[in-house]
PDB file of C-alpha atoms in Angstrom:
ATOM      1  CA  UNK A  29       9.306 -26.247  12.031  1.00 94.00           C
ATOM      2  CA  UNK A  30       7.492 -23.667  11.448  1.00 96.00           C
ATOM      3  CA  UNK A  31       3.523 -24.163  13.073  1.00 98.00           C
ATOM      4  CA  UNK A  32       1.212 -23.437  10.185  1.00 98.00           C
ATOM      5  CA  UNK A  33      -2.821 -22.063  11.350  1.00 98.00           C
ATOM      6  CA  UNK A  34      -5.166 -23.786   9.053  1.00 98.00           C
ATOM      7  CA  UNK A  35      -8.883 -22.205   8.613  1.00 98.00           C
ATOM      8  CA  UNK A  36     -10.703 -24.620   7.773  1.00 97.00           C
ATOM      9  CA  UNK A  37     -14.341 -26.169   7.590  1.00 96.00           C
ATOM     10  CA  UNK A  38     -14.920 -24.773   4.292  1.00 95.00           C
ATOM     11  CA  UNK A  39     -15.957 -27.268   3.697  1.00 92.00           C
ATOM     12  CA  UNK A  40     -13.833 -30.236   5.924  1.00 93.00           C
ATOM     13  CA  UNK A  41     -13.892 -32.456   2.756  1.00 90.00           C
ATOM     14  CA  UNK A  42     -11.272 -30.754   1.227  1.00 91.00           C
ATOM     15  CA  UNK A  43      -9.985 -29.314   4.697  1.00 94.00           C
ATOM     16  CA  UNK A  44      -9.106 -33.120   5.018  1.00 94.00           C
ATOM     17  CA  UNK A  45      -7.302 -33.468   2.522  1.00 93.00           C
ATOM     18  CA  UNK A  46      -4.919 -30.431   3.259  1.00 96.00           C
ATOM     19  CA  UNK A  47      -4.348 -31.648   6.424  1.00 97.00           C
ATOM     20  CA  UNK A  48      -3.258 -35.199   5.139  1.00 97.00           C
ATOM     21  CA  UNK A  49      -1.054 -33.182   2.410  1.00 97.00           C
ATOM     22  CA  UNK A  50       0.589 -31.095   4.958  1.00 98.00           C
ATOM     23  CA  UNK A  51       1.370 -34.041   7.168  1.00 98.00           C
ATOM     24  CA  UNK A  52       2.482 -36.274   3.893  1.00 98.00           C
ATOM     25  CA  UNK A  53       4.566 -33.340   2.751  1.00 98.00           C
ATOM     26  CA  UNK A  54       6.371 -32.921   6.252  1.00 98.00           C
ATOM     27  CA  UNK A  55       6.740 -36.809   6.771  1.00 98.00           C
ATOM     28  CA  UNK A  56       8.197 -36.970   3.169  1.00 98.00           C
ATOM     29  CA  UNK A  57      11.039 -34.453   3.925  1.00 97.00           C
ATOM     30  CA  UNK A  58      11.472 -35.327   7.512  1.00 96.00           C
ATOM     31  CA  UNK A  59      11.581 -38.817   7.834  1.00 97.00           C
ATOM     32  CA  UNK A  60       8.549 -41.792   8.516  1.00 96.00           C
ATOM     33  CA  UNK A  61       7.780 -40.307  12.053  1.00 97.00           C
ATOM     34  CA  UNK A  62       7.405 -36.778  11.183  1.00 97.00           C
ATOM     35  CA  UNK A  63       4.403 -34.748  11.172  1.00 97.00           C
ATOM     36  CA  UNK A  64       3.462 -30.960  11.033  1.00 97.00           C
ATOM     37  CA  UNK A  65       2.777 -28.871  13.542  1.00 97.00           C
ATOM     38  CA  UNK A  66      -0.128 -27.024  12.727  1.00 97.00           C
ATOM     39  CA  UNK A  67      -3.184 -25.777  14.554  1.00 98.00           C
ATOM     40  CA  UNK A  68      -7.115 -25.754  12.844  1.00 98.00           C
ATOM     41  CA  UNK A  69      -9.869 -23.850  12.995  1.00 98.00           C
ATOM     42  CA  UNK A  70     -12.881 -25.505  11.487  1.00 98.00           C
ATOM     43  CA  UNK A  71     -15.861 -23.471  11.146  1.00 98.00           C
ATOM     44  CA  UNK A  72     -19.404 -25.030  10.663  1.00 97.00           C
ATOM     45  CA  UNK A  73     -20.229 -24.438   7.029  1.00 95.00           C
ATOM     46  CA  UNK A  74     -23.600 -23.941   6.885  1.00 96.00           C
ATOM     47  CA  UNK A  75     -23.453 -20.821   8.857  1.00 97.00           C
ATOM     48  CA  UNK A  76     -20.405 -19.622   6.408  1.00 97.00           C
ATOM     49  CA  UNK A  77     -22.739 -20.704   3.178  1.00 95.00           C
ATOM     50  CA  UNK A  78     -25.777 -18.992   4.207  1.00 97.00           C
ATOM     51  CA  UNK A  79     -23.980 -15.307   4.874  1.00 97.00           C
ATOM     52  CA  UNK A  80     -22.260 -16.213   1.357  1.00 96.00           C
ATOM     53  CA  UNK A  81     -25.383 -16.718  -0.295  1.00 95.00           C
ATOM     54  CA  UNK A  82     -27.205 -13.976   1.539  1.00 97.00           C
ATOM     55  CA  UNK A  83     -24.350 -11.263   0.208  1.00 96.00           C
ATOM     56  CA  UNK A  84     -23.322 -10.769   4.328  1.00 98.00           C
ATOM     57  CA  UNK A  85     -19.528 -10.382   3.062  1.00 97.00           C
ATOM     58  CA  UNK A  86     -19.472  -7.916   6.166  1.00 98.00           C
ATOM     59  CA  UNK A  87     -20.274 -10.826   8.711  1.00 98.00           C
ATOM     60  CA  UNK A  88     -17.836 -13.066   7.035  1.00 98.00           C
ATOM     61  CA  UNK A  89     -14.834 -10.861   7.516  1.00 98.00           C
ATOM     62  CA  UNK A  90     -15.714 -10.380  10.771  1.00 98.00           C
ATOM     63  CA  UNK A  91     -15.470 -14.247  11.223  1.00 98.00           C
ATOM     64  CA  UNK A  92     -12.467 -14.566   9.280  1.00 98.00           C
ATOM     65  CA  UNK A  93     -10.383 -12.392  11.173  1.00 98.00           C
ATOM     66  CA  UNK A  94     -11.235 -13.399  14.602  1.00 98.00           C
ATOM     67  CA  UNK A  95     -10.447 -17.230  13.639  1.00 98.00           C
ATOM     68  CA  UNK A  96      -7.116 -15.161  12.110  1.00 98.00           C
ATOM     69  CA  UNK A  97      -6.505 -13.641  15.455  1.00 98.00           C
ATOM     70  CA  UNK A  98      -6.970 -16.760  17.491  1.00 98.00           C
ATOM     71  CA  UNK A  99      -4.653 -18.886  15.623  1.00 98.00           C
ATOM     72  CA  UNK A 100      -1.856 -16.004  15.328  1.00 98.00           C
ATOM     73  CA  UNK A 101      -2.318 -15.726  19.492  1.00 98.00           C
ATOM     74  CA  UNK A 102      -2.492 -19.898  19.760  1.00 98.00           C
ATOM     75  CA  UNK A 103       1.590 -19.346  17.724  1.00 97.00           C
ATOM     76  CA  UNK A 104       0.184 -19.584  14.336  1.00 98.00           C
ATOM     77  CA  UNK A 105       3.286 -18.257  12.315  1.00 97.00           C
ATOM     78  CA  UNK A 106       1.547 -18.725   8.611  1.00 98.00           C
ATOM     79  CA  UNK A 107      -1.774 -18.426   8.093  1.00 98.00           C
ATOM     80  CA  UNK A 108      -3.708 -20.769   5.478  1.00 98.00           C
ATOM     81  CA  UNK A 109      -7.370 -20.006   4.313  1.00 98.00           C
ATOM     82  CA  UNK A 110      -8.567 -23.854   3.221  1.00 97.00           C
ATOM     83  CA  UNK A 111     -10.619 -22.627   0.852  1.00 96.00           C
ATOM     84  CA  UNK A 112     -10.726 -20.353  -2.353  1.00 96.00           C
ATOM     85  CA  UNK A 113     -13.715 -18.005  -2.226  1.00 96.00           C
ATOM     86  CA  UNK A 114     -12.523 -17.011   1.133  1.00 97.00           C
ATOM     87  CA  UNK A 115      -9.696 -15.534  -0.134  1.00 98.00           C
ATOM     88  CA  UNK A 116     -11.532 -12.575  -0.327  1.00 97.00           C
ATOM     89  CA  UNK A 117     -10.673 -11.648   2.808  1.00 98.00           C
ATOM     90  CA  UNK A 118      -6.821 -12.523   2.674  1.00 98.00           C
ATOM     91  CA  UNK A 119      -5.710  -8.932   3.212  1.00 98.00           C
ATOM     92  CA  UNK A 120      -7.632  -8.380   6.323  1.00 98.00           C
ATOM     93  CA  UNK A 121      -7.136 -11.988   7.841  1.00 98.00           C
ATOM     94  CA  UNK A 122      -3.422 -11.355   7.290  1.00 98.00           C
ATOM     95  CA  UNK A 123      -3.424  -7.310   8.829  1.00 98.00           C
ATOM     96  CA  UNK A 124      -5.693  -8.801  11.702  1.00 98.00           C
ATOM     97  CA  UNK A 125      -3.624 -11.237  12.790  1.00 98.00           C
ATOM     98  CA  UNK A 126      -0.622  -9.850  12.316  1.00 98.00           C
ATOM     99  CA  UNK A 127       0.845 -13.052  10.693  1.00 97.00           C
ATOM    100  CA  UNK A 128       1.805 -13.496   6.343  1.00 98.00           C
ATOM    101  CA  UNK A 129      -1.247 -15.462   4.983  1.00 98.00           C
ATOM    102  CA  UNK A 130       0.041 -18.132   2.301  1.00 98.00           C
ATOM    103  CA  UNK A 131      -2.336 -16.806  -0.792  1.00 98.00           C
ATOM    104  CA  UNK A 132      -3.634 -20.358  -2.858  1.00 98.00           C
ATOM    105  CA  UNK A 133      -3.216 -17.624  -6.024  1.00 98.00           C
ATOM    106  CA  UNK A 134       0.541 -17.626  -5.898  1.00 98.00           C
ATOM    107  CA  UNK A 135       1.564 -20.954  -5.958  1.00 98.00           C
ATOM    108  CA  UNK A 136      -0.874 -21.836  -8.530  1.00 98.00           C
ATOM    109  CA  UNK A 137       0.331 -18.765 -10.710  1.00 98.00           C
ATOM    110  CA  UNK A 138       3.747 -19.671 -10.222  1.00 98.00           C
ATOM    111  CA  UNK A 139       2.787 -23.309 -11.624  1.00 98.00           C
ATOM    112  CA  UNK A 140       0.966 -22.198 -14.219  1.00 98.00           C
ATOM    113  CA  UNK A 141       3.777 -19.685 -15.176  1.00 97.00           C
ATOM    114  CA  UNK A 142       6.844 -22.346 -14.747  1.00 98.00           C
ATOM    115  CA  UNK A 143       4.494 -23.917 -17.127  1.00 98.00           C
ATOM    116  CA  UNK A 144       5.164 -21.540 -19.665  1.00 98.00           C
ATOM    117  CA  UNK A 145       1.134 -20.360 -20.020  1.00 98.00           C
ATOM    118  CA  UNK A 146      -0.506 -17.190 -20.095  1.00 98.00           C
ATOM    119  CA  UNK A 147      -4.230 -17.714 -20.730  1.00 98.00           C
ATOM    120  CA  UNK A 148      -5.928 -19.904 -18.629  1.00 98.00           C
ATOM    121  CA  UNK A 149      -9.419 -20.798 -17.716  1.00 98.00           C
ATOM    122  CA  UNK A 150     -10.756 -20.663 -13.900  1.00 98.00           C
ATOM    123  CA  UNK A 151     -13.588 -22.849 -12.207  1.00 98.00           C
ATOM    124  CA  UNK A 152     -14.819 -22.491  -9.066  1.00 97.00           C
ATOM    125  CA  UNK A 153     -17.867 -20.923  -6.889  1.00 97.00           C
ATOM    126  CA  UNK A 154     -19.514 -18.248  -8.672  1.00 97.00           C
ATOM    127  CA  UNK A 155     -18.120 -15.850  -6.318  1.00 97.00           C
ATOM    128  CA  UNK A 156     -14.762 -16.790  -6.778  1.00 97.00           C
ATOM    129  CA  UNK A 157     -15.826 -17.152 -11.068  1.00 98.00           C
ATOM    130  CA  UNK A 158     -17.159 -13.874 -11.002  1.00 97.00           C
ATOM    131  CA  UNK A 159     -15.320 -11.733  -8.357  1.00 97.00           C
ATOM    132  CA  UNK A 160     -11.698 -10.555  -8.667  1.00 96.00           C
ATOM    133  CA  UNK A 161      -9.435 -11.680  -5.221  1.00 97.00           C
ATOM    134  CA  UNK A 162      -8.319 -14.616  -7.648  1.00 97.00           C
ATOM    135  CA  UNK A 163      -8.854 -13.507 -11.326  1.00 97.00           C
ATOM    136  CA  UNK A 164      -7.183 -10.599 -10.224  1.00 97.00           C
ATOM    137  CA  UNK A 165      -4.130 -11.443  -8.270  1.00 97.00           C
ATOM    138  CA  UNK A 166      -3.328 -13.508 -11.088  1.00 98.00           C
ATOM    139  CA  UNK A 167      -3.619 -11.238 -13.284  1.00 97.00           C
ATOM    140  CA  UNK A 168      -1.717  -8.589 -11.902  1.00 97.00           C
ATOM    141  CA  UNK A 169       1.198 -10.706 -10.316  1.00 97.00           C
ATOM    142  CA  UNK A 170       1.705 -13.343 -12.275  1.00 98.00           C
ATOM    143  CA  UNK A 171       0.697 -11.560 -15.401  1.00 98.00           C
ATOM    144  CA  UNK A 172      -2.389 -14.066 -16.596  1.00 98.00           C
ATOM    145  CA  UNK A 173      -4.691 -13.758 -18.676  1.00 98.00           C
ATOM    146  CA  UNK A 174      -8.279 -16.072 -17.034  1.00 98.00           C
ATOM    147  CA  UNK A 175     -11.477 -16.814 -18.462  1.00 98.00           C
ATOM    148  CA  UNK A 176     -14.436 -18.173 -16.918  1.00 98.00           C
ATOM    149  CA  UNK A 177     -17.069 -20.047 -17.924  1.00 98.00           C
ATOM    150  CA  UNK A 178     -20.457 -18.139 -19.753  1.00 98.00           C
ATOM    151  CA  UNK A 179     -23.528 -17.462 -17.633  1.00 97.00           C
ATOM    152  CA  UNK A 180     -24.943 -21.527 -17.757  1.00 98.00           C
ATOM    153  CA  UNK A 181     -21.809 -23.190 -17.113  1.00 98.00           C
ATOM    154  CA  UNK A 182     -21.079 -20.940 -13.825  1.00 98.00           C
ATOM    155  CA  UNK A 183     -24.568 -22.104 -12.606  1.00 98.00           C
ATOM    156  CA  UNK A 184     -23.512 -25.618 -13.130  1.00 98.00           C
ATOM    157  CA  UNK A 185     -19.854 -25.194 -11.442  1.00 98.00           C
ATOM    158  CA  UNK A 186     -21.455 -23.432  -8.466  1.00 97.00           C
ATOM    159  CA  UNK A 187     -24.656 -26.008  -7.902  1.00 97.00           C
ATOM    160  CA  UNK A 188     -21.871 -29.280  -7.923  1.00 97.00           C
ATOM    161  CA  UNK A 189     -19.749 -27.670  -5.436  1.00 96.00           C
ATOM    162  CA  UNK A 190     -22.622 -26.728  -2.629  1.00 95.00           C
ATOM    163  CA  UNK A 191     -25.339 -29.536  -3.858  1.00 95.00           C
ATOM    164  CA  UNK A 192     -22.558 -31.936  -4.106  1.00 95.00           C
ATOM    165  CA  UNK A 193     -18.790 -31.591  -3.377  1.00 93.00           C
ATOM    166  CA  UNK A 194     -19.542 -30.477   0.108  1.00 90.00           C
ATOM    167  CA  UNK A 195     -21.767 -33.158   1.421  1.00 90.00           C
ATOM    168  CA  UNK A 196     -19.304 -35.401  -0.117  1.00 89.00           C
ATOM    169  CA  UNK A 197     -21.282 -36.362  -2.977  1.00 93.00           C
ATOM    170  CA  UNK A 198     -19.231 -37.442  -6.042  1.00 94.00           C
ATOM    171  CA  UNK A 199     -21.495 -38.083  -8.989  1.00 96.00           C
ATOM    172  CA  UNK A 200     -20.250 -39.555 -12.546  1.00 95.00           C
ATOM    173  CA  UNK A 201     -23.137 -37.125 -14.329  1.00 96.00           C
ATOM    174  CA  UNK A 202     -21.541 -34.052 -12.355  1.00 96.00           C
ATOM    175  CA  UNK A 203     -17.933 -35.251 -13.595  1.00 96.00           C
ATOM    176  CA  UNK A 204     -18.983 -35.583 -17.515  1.00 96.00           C
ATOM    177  CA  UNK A 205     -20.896 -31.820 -16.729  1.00 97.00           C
ATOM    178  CA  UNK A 206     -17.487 -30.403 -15.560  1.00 97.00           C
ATOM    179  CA  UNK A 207     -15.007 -31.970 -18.270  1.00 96.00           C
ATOM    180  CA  UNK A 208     -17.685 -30.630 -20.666  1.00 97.00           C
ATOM    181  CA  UNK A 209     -17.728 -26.762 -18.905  1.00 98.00           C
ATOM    182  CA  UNK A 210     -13.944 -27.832 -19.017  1.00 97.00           C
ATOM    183  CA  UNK A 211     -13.914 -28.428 -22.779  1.00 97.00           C
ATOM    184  CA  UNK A 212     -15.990 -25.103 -23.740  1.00 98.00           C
ATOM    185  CA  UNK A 213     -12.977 -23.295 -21.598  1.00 98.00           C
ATOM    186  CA  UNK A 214     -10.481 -24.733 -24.003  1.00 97.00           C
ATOM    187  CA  UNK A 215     -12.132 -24.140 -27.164  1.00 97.00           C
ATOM    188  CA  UNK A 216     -12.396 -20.092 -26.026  1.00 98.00           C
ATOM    189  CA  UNK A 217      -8.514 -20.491 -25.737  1.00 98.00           C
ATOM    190  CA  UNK A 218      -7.576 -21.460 -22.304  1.00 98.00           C
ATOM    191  CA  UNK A 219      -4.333 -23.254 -22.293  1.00 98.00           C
ATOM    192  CA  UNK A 220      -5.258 -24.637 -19.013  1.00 98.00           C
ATOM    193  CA  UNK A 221      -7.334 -24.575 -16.414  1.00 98.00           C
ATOM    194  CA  UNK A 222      -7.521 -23.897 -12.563  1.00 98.00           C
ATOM    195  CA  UNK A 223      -9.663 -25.890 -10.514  1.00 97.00           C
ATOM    196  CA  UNK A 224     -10.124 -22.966  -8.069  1.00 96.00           C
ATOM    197  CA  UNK A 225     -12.219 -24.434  -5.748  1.00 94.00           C
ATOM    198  CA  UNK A 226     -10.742 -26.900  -2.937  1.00 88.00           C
ATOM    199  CA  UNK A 227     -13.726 -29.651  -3.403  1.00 90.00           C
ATOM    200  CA  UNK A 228     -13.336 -29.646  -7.426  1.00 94.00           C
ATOM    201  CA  UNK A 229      -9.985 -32.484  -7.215  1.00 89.00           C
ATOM    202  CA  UNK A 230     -12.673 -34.465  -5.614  1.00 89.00           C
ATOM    203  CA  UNK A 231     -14.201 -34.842  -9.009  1.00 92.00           C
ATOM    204  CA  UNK A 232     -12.663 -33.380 -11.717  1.00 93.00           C
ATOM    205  CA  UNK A 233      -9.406 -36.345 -13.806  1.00 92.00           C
ATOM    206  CA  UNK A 234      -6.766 -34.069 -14.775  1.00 93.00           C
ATOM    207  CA  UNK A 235      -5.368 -36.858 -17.351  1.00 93.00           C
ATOM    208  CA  UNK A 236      -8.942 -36.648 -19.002  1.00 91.00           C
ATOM    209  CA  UNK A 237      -8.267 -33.038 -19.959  1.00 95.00           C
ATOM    210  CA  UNK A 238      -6.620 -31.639 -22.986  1.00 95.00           C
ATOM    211  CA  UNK A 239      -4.630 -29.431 -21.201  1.00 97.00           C
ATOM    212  CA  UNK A 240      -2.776 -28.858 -17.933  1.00 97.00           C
ATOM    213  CA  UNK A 241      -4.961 -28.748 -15.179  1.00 97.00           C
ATOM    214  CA  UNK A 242      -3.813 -26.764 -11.738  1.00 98.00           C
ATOM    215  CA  UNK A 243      -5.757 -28.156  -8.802  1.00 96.00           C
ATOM    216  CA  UNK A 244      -5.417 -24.971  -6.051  1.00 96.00           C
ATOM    217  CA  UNK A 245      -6.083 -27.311  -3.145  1.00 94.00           C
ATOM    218  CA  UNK A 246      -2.641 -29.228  -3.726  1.00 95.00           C
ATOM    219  CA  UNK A 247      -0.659 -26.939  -4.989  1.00 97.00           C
ATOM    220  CA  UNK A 248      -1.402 -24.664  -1.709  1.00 97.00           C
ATOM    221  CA  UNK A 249      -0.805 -27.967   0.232  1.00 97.00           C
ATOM    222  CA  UNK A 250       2.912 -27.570  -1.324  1.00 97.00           C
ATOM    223  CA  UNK A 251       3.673 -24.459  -0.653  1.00 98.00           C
ATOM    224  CA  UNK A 252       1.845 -24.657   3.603  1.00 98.00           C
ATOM    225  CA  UNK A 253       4.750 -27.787   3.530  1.00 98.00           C
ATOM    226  CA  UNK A 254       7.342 -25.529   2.496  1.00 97.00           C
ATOM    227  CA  UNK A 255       6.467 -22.497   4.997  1.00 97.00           C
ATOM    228  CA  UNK A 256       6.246 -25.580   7.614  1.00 97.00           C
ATOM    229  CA  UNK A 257      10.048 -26.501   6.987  1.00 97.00           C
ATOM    230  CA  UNK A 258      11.242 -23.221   6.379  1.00 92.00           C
ATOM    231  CA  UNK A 259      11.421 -22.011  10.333  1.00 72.00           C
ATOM    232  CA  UNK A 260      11.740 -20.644  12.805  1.00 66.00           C
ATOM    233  CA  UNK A 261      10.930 -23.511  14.838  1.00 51.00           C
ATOM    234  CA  UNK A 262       7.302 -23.237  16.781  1.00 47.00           C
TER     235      UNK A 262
END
């Protein structure tokens, strides 16, 4: 199999959970013993969260690719950033390390397209609401149309994720908030809806939506199982 570089840490709650997806995934196709190989790098988050919030996107790629470069050199042969609004830096992580990065906007495009949709709404960080290394890619490879939420609703996505989600608080007022950002989405015209953060499947029920929901954190999961079985072997 093929060894898979995870960064992580961003935050480990939902770098948790793709490391128990990966390893289900793998033991699923390979039999009860199985596992994948796969190597982490787990940054501490508050340093990441305080150069986010300060605007020090300079300092960030600069982290980004040396965790890229270690993993390629430790025989990292895909590269997976656990995280969405770190995605930002995909193209630089992937030309410093030498190694393909798995992008979390194509499998969830490819979803939403096998789907049969075209006009979706996206939730997430404000950076990854507002910026374009998501909305973008989307848009231009997968040929979506995305919405985000108005000006009050992206406060309220953004303050669950870092007030909440990532100290691993899971409040029942914070879940009604996000179905209702969720609902306001739908009535602009989304089809369905991206959960493009990896902490929001901690809170938000698909099956209490009214459309499709497209959680990024599992579907990229998938797709790190499938470049784990693919080869060459590590």
């Amino acid at each position: 199999m093929r060894m898979i570089g995870l960064i992580g840490g961003m935050s480990w709650e939902s770098s948790a959970v793709y490391y128990r997806l990966l390893n289900e995934g793998v033991r699923t196709a390979r039999g009860p013993s199985a596992s994948a190989p796969c190597l982490l790098w787990s940054f501490d988050f508050a340093a990441i969260e305080a150069l986010q919030h300060a605007g020090d996107w300079d300092a960030l790629e600069a982290l980004m690719t040396d965790a890229a470069r270690r993993l390629a050199g430790a025989g990292a042969g895909t590269l997976v950033i656990c995280t969405n609004t770190m995605h930002r830096f995909a193209d630089a992580v992937e030309a410093a390390a030498g190694v393909p990065v798995l992008h979390i906007a194509d499998p969830t495009g490819a979803a939403i397209g096998a789907a049969g949709l075209v006009r979706v709404g996206l939730i997430g960080t404000r950076f990854t609401m507002e910026q374009d290394f998501i909305r973008g890619r989307l848009a231009r490879r997968h040929g979506l149309s995305v919405l985000i939420p108005g000006d009050t609703d992206r406060a309220i996505v953004h303050a669950t994720i870092y007030d909440e989600l990532i100290a691993g608080r899971v409040l029942d007022t914070s879940r009604a908030a996000l179905h209702d950002v969720i609902a306001r989405l739908i009535d602009a015209g989304a089809q369905g809806v991206i959960l493009g953060c990896t902490e929001l499947m901690l809170l938000v029920r698909p099956e209490a939506c009214a459309v499709p929901v497209f959680d990024t954190t599992t579907l990229h999961a998938r797709a790190a199982v499938a470049a784990a079985l693919s080869g060459p072997a590590c």
